[in-house]
PDB file of C-alpha atoms in Angstrom:
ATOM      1  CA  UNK A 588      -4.982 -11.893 -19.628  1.00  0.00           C
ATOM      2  CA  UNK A 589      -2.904 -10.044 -16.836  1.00  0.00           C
ATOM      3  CA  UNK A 590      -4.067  -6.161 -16.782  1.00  0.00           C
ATOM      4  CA  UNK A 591      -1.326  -3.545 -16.247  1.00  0.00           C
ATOM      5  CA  UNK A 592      -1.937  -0.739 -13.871  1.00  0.00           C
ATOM      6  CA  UNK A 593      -0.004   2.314 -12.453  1.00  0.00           C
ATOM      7  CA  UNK A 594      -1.886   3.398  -9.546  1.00  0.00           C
ATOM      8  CA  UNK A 595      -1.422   7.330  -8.291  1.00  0.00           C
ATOM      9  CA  UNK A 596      -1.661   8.509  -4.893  1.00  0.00           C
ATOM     10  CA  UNK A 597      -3.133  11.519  -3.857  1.00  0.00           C
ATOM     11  CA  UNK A 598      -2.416  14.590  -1.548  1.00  0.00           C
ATOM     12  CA  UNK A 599      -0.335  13.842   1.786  1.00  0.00           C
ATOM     13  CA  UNK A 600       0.275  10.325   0.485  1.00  0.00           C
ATOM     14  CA  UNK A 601       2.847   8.337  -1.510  1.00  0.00           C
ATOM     15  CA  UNK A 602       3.141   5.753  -3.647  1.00  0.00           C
ATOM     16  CA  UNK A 603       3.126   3.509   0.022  1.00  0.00           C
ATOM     17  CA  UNK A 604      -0.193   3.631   0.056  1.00  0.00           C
ATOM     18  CA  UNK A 605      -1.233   1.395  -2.319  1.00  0.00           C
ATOM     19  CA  UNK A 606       0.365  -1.670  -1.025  1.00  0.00           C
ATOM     20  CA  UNK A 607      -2.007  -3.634  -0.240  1.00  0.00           C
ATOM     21  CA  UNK A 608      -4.023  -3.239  -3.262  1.00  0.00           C
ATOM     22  CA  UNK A 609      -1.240  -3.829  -5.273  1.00  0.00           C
ATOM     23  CA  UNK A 610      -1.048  -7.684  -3.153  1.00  0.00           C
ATOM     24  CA  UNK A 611      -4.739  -7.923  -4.209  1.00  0.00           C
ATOM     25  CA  UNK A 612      -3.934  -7.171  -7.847  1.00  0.00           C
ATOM     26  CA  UNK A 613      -1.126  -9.401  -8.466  1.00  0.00           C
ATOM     27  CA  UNK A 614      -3.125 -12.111  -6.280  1.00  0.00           C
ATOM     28  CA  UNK A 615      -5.754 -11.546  -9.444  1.00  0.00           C
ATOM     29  CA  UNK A 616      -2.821 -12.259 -12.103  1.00  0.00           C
ATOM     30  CA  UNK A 617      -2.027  -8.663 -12.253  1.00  0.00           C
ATOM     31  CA  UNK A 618       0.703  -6.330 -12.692  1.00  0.00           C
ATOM     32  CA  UNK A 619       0.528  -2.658 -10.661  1.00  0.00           C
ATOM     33  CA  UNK A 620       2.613  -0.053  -9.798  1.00  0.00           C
ATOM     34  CA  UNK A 621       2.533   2.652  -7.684  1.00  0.00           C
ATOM     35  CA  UNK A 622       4.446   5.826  -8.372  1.00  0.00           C
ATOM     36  CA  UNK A 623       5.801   8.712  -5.889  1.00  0.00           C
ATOM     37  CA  UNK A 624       4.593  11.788  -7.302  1.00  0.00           C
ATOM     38  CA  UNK A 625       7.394  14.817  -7.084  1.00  0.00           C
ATOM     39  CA  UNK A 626       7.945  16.032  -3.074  1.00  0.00           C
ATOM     40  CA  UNK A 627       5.974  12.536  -1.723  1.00  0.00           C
ATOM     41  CA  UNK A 628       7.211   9.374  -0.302  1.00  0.00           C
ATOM     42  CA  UNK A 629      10.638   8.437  -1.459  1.00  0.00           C
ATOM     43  CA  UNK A 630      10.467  10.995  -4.467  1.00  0.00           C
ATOM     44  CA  UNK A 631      12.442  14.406  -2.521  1.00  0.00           C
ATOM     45  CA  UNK A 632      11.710  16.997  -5.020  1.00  0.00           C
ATOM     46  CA  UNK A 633      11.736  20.341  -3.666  1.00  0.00           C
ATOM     47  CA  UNK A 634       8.339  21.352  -2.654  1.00  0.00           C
ATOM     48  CA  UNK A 635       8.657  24.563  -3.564  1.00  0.00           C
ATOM     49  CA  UNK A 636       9.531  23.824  -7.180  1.00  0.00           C
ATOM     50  CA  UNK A 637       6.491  21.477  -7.467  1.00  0.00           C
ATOM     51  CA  UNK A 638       3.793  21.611 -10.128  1.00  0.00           C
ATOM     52  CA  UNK A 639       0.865  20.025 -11.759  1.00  0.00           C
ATOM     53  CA  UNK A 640       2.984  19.788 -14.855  1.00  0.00           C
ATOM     54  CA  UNK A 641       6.018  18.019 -12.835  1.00  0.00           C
ATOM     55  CA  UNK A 642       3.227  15.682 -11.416  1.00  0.00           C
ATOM     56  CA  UNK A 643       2.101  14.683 -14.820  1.00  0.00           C
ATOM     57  CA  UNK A 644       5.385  14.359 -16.278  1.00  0.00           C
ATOM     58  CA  UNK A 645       7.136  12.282 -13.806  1.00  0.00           C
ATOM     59  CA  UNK A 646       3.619   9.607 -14.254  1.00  0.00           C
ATOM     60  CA  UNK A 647       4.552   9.750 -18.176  1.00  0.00           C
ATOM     61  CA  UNK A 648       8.026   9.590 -17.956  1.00  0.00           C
ATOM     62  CA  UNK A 649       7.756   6.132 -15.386  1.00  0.00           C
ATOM     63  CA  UNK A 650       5.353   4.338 -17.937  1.00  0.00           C
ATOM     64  CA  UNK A 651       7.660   4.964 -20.822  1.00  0.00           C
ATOM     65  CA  UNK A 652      10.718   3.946 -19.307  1.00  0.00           C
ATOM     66  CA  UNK A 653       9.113   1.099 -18.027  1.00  0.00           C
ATOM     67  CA  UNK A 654       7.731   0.233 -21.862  1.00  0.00           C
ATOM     68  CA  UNK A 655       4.013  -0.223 -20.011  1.00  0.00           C
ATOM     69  CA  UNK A 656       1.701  -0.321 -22.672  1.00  0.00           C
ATOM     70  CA  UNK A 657      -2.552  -0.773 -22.118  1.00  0.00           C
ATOM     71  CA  UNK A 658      -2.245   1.047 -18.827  1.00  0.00           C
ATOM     72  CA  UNK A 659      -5.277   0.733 -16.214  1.00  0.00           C
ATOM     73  CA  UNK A 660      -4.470   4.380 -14.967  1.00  0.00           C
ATOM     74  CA  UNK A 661      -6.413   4.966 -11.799  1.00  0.00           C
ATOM     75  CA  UNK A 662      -5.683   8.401  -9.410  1.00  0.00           C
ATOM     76  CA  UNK A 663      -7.292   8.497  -5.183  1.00  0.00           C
ATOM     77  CA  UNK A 664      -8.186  11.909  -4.382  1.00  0.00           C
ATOM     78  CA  UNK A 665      -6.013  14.717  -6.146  1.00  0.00           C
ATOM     79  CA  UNK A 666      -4.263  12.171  -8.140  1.00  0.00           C
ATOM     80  CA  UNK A 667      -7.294  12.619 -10.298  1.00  0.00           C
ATOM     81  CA  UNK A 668      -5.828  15.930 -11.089  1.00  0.00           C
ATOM     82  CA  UNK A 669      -2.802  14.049 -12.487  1.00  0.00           C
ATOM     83  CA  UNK A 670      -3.798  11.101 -14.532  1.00  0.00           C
ATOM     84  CA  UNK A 671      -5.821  13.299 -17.243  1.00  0.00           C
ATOM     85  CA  UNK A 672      -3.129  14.994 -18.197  1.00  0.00           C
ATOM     86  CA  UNK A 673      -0.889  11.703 -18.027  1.00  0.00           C
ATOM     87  CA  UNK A 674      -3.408  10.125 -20.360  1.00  0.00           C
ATOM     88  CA  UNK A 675      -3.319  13.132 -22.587  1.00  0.00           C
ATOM     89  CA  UNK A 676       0.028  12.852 -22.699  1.00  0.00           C
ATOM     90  CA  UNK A 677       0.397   9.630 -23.557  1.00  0.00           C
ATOM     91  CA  UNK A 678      -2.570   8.109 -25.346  1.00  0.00           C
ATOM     92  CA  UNK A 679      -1.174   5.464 -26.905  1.00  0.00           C
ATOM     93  CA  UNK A 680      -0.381   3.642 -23.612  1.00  0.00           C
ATOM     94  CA  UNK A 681      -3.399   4.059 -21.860  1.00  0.00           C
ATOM     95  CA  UNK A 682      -6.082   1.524 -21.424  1.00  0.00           C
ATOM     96  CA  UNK A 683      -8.740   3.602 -19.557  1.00  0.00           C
ATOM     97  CA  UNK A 684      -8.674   5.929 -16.980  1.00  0.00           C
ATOM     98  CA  UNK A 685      -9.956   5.145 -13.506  1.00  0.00           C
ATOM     99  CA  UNK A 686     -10.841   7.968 -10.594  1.00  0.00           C
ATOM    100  CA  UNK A 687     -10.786   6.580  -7.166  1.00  0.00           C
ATOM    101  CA  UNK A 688     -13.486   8.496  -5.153  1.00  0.00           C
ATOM    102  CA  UNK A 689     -10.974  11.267  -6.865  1.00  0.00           C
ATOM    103  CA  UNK A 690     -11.667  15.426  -8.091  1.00  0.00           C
ATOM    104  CA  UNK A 691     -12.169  15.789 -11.422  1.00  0.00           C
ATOM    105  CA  UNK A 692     -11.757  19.316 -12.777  1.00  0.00           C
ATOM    106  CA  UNK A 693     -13.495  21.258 -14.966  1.00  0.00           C
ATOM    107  CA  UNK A 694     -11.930  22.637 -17.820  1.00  0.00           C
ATOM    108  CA  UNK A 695      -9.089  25.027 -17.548  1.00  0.00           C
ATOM    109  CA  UNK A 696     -10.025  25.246 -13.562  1.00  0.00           C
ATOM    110  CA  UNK A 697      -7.765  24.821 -10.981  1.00  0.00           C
ATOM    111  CA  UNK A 698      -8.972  22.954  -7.486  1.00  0.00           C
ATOM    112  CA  UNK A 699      -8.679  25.327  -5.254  1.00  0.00           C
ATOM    113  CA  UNK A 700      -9.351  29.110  -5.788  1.00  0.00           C
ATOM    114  CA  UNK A 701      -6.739  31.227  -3.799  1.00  0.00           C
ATOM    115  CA  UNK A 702      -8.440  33.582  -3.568  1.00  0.00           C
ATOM    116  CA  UNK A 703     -11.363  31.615  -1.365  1.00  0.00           C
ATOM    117  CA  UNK A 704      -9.207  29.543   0.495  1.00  0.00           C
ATOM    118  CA  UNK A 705      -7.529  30.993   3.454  1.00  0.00           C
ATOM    119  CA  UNK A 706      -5.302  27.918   4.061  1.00  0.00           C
ATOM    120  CA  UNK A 707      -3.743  28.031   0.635  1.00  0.00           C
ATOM    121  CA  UNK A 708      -2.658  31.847   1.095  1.00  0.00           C
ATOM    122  CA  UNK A 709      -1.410  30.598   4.329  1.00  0.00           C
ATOM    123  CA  UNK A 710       0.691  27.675   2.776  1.00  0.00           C
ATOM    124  CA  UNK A 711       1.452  30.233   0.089  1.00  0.00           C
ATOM    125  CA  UNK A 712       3.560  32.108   2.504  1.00  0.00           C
ATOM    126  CA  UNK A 713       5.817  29.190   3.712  1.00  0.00           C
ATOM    127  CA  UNK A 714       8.991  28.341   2.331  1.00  0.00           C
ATOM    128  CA  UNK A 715       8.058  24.397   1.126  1.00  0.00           C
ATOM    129  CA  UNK A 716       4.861  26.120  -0.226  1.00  0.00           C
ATOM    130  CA  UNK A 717       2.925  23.098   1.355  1.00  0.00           C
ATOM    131  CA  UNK A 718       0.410  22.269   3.960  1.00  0.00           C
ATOM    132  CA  UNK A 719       0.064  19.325   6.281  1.00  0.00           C
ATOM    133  CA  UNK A 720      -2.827  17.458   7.127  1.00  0.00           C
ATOM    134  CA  UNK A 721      -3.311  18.834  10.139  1.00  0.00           C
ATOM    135  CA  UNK A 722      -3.966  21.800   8.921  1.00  0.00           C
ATOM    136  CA  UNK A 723      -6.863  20.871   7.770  1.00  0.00           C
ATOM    137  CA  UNK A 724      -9.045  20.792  10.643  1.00  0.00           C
ATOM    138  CA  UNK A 725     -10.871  18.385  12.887  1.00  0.00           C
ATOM    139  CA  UNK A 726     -14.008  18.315  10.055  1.00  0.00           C
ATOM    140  CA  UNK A 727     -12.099  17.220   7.487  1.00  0.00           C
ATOM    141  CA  UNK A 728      -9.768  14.958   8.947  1.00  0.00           C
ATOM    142  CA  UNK A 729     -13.178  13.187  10.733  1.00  0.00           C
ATOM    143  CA  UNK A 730     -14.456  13.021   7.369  1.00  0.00           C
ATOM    144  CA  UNK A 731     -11.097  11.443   5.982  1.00  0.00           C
ATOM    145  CA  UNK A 732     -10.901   8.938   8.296  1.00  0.00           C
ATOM    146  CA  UNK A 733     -14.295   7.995   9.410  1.00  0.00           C
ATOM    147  CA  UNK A 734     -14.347   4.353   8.901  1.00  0.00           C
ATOM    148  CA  UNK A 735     -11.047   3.668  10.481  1.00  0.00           C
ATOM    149  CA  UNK A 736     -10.199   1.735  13.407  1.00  0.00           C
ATOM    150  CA  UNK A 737      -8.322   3.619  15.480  1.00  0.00           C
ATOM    151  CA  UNK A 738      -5.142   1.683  15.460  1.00  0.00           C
ATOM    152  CA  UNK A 739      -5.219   2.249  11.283  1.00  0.00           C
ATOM    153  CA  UNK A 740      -6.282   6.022  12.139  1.00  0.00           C
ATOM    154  CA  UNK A 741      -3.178   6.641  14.135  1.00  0.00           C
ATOM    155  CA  UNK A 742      -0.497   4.675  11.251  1.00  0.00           C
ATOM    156  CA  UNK A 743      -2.185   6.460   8.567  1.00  0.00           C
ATOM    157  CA  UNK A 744      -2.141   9.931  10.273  1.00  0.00           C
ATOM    158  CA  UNK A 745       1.730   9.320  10.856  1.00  0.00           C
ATOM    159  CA  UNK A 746       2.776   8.110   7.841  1.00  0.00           C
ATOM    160  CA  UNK A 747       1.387  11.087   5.370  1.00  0.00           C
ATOM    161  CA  UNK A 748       3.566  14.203   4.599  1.00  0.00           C
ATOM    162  CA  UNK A 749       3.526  17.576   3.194  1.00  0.00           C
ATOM    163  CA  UNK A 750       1.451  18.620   0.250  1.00  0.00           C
ATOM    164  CA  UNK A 751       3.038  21.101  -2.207  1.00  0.00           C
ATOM    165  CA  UNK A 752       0.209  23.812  -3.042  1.00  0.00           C
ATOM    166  CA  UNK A 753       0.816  24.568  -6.524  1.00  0.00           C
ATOM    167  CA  UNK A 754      -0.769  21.438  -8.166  1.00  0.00           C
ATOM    168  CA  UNK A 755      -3.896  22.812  -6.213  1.00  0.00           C
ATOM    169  CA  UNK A 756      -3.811  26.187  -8.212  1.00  0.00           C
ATOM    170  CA  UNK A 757      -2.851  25.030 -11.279  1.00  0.00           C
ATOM    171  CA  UNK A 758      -5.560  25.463 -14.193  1.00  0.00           C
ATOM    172  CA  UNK A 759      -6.456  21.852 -15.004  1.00  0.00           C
ATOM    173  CA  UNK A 760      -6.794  21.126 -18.933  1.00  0.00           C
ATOM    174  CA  UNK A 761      -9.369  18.452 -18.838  1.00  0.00           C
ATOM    175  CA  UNK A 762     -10.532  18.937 -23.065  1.00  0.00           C
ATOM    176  CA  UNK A 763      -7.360  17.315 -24.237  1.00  0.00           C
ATOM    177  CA  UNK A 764      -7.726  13.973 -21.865  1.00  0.00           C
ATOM    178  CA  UNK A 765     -11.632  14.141 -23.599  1.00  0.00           C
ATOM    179  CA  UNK A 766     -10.044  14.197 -26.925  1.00  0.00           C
ATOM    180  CA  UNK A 767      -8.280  11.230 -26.649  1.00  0.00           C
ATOM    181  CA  UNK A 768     -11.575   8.807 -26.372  1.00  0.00           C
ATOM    182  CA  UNK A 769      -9.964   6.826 -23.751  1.00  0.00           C
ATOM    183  CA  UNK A 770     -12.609   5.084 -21.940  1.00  0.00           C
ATOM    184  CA  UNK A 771     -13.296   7.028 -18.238  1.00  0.00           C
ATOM    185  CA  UNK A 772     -14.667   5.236 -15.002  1.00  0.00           C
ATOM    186  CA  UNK A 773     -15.325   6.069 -11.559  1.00  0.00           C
ATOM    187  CA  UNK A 774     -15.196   3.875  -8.490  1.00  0.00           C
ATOM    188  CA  UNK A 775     -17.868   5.389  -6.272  1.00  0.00           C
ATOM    189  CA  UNK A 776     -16.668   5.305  -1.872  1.00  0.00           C
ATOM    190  CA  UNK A 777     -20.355   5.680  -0.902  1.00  0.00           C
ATOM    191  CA  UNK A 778     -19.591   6.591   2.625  1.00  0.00           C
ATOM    192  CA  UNK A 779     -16.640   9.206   1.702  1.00  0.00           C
ATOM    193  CA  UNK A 780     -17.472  12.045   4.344  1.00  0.00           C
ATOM    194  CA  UNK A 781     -14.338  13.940   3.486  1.00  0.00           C
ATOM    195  CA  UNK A 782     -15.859  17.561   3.028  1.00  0.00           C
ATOM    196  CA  UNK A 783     -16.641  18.859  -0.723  1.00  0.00           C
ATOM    197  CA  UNK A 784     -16.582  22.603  -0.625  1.00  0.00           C
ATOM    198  CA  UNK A 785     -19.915  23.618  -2.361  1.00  0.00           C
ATOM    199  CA  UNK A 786     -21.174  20.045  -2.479  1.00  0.00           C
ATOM    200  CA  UNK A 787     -22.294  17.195  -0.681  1.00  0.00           C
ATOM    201  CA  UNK A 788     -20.521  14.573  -1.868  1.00  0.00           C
ATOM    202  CA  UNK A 789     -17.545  13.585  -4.151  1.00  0.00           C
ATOM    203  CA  UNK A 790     -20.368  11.248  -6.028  1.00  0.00           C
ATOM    204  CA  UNK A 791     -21.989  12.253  -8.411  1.00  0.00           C
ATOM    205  CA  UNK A 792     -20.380  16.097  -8.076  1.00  0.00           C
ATOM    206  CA  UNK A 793     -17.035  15.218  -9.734  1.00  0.00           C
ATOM    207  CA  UNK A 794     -18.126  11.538 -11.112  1.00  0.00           C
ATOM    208  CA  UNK A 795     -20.605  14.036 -13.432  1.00  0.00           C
ATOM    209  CA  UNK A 796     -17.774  15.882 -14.739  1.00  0.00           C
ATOM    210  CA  UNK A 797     -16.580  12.606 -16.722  1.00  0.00           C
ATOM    211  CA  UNK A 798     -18.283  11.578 -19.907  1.00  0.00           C
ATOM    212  CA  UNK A 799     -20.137   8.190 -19.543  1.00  0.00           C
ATOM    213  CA  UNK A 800     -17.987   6.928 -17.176  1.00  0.00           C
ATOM    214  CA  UNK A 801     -18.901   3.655 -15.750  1.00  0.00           C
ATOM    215  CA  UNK A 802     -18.734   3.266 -12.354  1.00  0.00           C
ATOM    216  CA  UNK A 803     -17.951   0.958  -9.702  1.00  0.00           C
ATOM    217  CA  UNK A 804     -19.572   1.044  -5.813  1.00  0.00           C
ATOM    218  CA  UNK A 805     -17.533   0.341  -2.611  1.00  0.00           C
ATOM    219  CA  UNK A 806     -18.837   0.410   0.986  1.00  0.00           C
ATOM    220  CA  UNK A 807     -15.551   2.364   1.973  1.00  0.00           C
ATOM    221  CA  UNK A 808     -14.772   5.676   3.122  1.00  0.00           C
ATOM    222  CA  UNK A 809     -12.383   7.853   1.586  1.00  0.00           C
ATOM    223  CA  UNK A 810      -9.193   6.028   2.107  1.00  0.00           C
ATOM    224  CA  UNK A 811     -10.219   2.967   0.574  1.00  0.00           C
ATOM    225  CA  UNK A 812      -6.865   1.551  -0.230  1.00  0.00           C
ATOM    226  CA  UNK A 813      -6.527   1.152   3.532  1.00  0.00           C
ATOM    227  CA  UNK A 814     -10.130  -0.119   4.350  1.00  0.00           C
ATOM    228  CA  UNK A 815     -11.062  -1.993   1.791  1.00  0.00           C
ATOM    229  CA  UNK A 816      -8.507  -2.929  -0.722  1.00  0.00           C
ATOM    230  CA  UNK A 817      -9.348  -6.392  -1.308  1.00  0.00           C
ATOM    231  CA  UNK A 818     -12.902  -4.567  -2.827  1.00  0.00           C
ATOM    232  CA  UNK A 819     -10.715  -1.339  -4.114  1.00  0.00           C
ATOM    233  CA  UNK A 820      -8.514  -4.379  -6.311  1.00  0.00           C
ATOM    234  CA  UNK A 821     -11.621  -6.199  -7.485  1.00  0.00           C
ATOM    235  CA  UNK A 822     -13.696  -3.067  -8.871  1.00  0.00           C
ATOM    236  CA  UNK A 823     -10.104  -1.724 -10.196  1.00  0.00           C
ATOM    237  CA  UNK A 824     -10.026  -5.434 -11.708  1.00  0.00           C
ATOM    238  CA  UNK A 825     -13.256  -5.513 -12.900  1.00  0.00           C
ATOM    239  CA  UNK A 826     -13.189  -1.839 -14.646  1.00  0.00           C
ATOM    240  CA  UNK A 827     -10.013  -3.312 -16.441  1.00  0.00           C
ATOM    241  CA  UNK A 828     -11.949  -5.791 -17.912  1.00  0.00           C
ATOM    242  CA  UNK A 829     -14.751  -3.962 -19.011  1.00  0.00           C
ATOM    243  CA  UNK A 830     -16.991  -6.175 -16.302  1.00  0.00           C
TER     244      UNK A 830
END
């Protein structure tokens, strides 16, 4: 039986980046979508008017009109911010939940404290209320991009915009997604280097925040959808099926 999935990109991307995943899902018999979340890719919200509750509600409001129903919901990165609230939104709809080496809040927490974080008071002050990846810093872009060729480096690095900041401060209600019972799994990028602040590794410091999720393991760094997403489709596959 085909498995339908809406696949949700995280910060700096767009829905763009899951094309090739999405050829490696509908080569398994398939259906996927990818969404552009509010400011990214072809979606031009105003930045400045962007929220965590405009994230989840344009996710919701695509798999309704769309009349998708048992929806694989999987998030990269900060989209795992988004699809919790898109499940507890929409329950009914919603297959299982997948994180993709992704941050998974705790309760009524936002992601990024700005009161810590020197680069969100910065982006704070800007007009677009946004940062760009370069802002980041040679550490974590190294980390983000460790297993790349440099040729994939250079398209990737070009290709990813503006992040609005106010998802990032946004309190994150993760007891209503529990509520709902919908199954929860976690595909596992065991060399992910991106930087964690106060932890190692993405696995197991935000895969531990799930309840019993299963997981899934992929030699990949963090932007698997571009390194691997022949494995990225099979594990997403597999997860669908309960394998």
């Amino acid at each position: 039986m085909a498995e339908t999935f809406v696949l949700v990109h995280g910060a700096w991307h767009g829905g763009w980046c899951w094309a090739a995943v999405i050829n490696q899902l509908e080569r398994l018999g398939d259906r996927a979508y990818a969404v552009d979340l509010p400011g990214h890719g072809m979606n031009r919200a105003d930045r400045a008017k962007v929220t965590l509750d405009s994230y989840v509600n344009s996710v919701a409001e695509f798999i309704e009109r769309h009349d998708l129903k048992d929806v694989v919901l999987a998030g990269h990165s900060l989209g795992g911010i988004t699809i919790s609230g898109v499940a507890a939104k929409i329950p009914a709809r919603i297959k299982r939940v997948v994180w993709v080496t992704a941050m998974v809040a705790l309760d009524g927490q936002p992601m990024v404290n700005p009161a810590k974080s020197p680069l969100a008071a910065a982006a704070d002050s800007f007009p677009e209320r946004s940062n760009t990846i370069e802002m980041m810093g040679k550490e974590f872009l190294d980390g983000l991009t460790n297993d790349m060729a440099p040729a994939l480096k250079e398209y990737v690095m070009s290709a990813l915009g503006p992040q609005p900041l106010a998802p990032l401060l946004a309190p994150v209600p993760m007891a209503p997604y529990f509520a709902t019972g919908i199954p929860s799994s976690y595909i596992v990028c065991e060399d992910d280097q991106t930087p964690v602040p106060g932890a190692p590794n993405w696995h197991p410091h935000f895969s531990s925040r799930l309840r019993n999720p299963t997981l899934k393991f992929v030699k990949s760094g963090h932007e698997v959808m571009f390194t691997h997403p022949v494995e990225c489709a099979r594990a997403l596959h597999e997860l669908a099926r309960g394998d």
